[in-house]
């Protein structure tokens, strides 16, 4: 949001310059860890990112997951979290 044109004006003269800000990539500070659970349990996956509130997608294989009764998705600061409720064999 700081990208744009800036100027300094003395009243008689003006100078202008433009600022372009290049966004840094979002990286993982802490990656996901493997989990084991019994049927019916809830499982939580967590990862830590280098940027606050970055856009993330959760997937099982190639299928994107969305918030619903089964999947709880949270993003708080640097932490992205997926909770799978009532896990079944098909969730492995």
PDB file of C-alpha atoms in Angstrom:
ATOM      1  CA  UNK A   1       0.000   0.000   0.000  1.00  0.00           C
ATOM      2  CA  UNK A   2       3.031   2.324   0.141  1.00  0.00           C
ATOM      3  CA  UNK A   3       3.539   2.022  -3.625  1.00  0.00           C
ATOM      4  CA  UNK A   4       2.858   5.302  -5.411  1.00  0.00           C
ATOM      5  CA  UNK A   5       4.162   8.731  -6.326  1.00  0.00           C
ATOM      6  CA  UNK A   6       5.745  10.975  -3.718  1.00  0.00           C
ATOM      7  CA  UNK A   7       6.649  14.639  -4.046  1.00  0.00           C
ATOM      8  CA  UNK A   8       8.444  17.421  -2.207  1.00  0.00           C
ATOM      9  CA  UNK A   9       7.186  20.938  -2.936  1.00  0.00           C
ATOM     10  CA  UNK A  10       8.901  24.209  -1.946  1.00  0.00           C
ATOM     11  CA  UNK A  11       6.219  26.431  -3.435  1.00  0.00           C
ATOM     12  CA  UNK A  12       8.500  27.467  -6.322  1.00  0.00           C
ATOM     13  CA  UNK A  13       9.784  24.055  -7.260  1.00  0.00           C
ATOM     14  CA  UNK A  14       8.676  20.462  -6.973  1.00  0.00           C
ATOM     15  CA  UNK A  15      10.434  17.136  -7.245  1.00  0.00           C
ATOM     16  CA  UNK A  16       8.693  13.799  -7.656  1.00  0.00           C
ATOM     17  CA  UNK A  17       9.663  10.178  -7.344  1.00  0.00           C
ATOM     18  CA  UNK A  18       7.808   6.939  -7.502  1.00  0.00           C
ATOM     19  CA  UNK A  19       8.102   4.059  -5.061  1.00  0.00           C
ATOM     20  CA  UNK A  20       7.489   0.459  -6.054  1.00  0.00           C
ATOM     21  CA  UNK A  21       7.353  -2.060  -3.221  1.00  0.00           C
ATOM     22  CA  UNK A  22       8.042  -5.683  -4.095  1.00  0.00           C
ATOM     23  CA  UNK A  23       6.188  -8.136  -1.879  1.00  0.00           C
ATOM     24  CA  UNK A  24       8.280 -10.816  -0.194  1.00  0.00           C
ATOM     25  CA  UNK A  25       7.104 -14.398  -0.639  1.00  0.00           C
ATOM     26  CA  UNK A  26       5.312 -16.145   2.198  1.00  0.00           C
ATOM     27  CA  UNK A  27       7.561 -18.862   3.618  1.00  0.00           C
ATOM     28  CA  UNK A  28       7.030 -21.558   6.238  1.00  0.00           C
ATOM     29  CA  UNK A  29       8.788 -20.998   9.575  1.00  0.00           C
ATOM     30  CA  UNK A  30       7.326 -24.249  10.951  1.00  0.00           C
ATOM     31  CA  UNK A  31       6.003 -26.911   8.616  1.00  0.00           C
ATOM     32  CA  UNK A  32       3.182 -29.431   9.065  1.00  0.00           C
ATOM     33  CA  UNK A  33       3.925 -32.606  11.019  1.00  0.00           C
ATOM     34  CA  UNK A  34       2.568 -36.115  10.415  1.00  0.00           C
ATOM     35  CA  UNK A  35      -0.294 -37.189  12.708  1.00  0.00           C
ATOM     36  CA  UNK A  36      -1.926 -40.426  13.831  1.00  0.00           C
ATOM     37  CA  UNK A  37      -5.415 -40.576  15.292  1.00  0.00           C
ATOM     38  CA  UNK A  38      -8.151 -43.020  16.183  1.00  0.00           C
ATOM     39  CA  UNK A  39     -11.488 -42.941  14.382  1.00  0.00           C
ATOM     40  CA  UNK A  40     -13.822 -40.332  15.814  1.00  0.00           C
ATOM     41  CA  UNK A  41     -11.038 -38.121  17.180  1.00  0.00           C
ATOM     42  CA  UNK A  42     -10.236 -34.562  16.157  1.00  0.00           C
ATOM     43  CA  UNK A  43      -6.875 -33.835  14.551  1.00  0.00           C
ATOM     44  CA  UNK A  44      -5.151 -30.446  14.363  1.00  0.00           C
ATOM     45  CA  UNK A  45      -2.577 -29.480  11.732  1.00  0.00           C
ATOM     46  CA  UNK A  46      -0.637 -26.255  12.305  1.00  0.00           C
ATOM     47  CA  UNK A  47       2.034 -24.373  10.400  1.00  0.00           C
ATOM     48  CA  UNK A  48       3.741 -21.063  11.043  1.00  0.00           C
ATOM     49  CA  UNK A  49       4.258 -18.504   8.264  1.00  0.00           C
ATOM     50  CA  UNK A  50       6.649 -15.589   7.815  1.00  0.00           C
ATOM     51  CA  UNK A  51       3.787 -13.103   7.211  1.00  0.00           C
ATOM     52  CA  UNK A  52       0.707 -12.224   9.238  1.00  0.00           C
ATOM     53  CA  UNK A  53      -2.665 -13.259   7.810  1.00  0.00           C
ATOM     54  CA  UNK A  54      -1.249 -14.585   4.529  1.00  0.00           C
ATOM     55  CA  UNK A  55      -3.628 -16.236   2.102  1.00  0.00           C
ATOM     56  CA  UNK A  56      -3.405 -20.016   2.435  1.00  0.00           C
ATOM     57  CA  UNK A  57      -5.259 -22.973   0.933  1.00  0.00           C
ATOM     58  CA  UNK A  58      -5.694 -26.301   2.671  1.00  0.00           C
ATOM     59  CA  UNK A  59      -5.803 -29.448   0.529  1.00  0.00           C
ATOM     60  CA  UNK A  60      -6.170 -33.189   0.893  1.00  0.00           C
ATOM     61  CA  UNK A  61      -4.300 -34.506  -2.111  1.00  0.00           C
ATOM     62  CA  UNK A  62      -5.464 -32.231  -4.932  1.00  0.00           C
ATOM     63  CA  UNK A  63      -8.868 -31.461  -3.376  1.00  0.00           C
ATOM     64  CA  UNK A  64      -9.157 -28.014  -1.759  1.00  0.00           C
ATOM     65  CA  UNK A  65     -10.744 -28.030   1.699  1.00  0.00           C
ATOM     66  CA  UNK A  66     -13.279 -25.447   2.845  1.00  0.00           C
ATOM     67  CA  UNK A  67     -14.686 -24.639   6.299  1.00  0.00           C
ATOM     68  CA  UNK A  68     -17.639 -26.869   7.197  1.00  0.00           C
ATOM     69  CA  UNK A  69     -18.791 -29.126  10.048  1.00  0.00           C
ATOM     70  CA  UNK A  70     -15.864 -31.488   9.331  1.00  0.00           C
ATOM     71  CA  UNK A  71     -13.089 -28.969   8.588  1.00  0.00           C
ATOM     72  CA  UNK A  72     -12.335 -26.001  10.834  1.00  0.00           C
ATOM     73  CA  UNK A  73      -9.895 -23.564   9.231  1.00  0.00           C
ATOM     74  CA  UNK A  74      -8.253 -20.756  11.218  1.00  0.00           C
ATOM     75  CA  UNK A  75      -5.683 -18.107  10.386  1.00  0.00           C
ATOM     76  CA  UNK A  76      -4.388 -16.029  13.272  1.00  0.00           C
ATOM     77  CA  UNK A  77      -1.327 -13.864  12.806  1.00  0.00           C
ATOM     78  CA  UNK A  78       1.503 -16.114  11.615  1.00  0.00           C
ATOM     79  CA  UNK A  79      -0.330 -19.376  12.376  1.00  0.00           C
ATOM     80  CA  UNK A  80      -2.499 -21.346   9.930  1.00  0.00           C
ATOM     81  CA  UNK A  81      -4.542 -24.175  11.433  1.00  0.00           C
ATOM     82  CA  UNK A  82      -6.740 -26.987  10.125  1.00  0.00           C
ATOM     83  CA  UNK A  83      -8.852 -29.090  12.495  1.00  0.00           C
ATOM     84  CA  UNK A  84     -10.473 -32.244  11.126  1.00  0.00           C
ATOM     85  CA  UNK A  85     -13.391 -33.288  13.323  1.00  0.00           C
ATOM     86  CA  UNK A  86     -14.563 -36.891  13.726  1.00  0.00           C
ATOM     87  CA  UNK A  87     -11.808 -38.434  11.580  1.00  0.00           C
ATOM     88  CA  UNK A  88     -12.640 -41.509   9.505  1.00  0.00           C
ATOM     89  CA  UNK A  89     -10.476 -43.979   7.562  1.00  0.00           C
ATOM     90  CA  UNK A  90     -11.130 -41.992   4.349  1.00  0.00           C
ATOM     91  CA  UNK A  91      -9.439 -38.960   5.949  1.00  0.00           C
ATOM     92  CA  UNK A  92      -6.031 -40.690   5.918  1.00  0.00           C
TER      93      UNK A  92
END
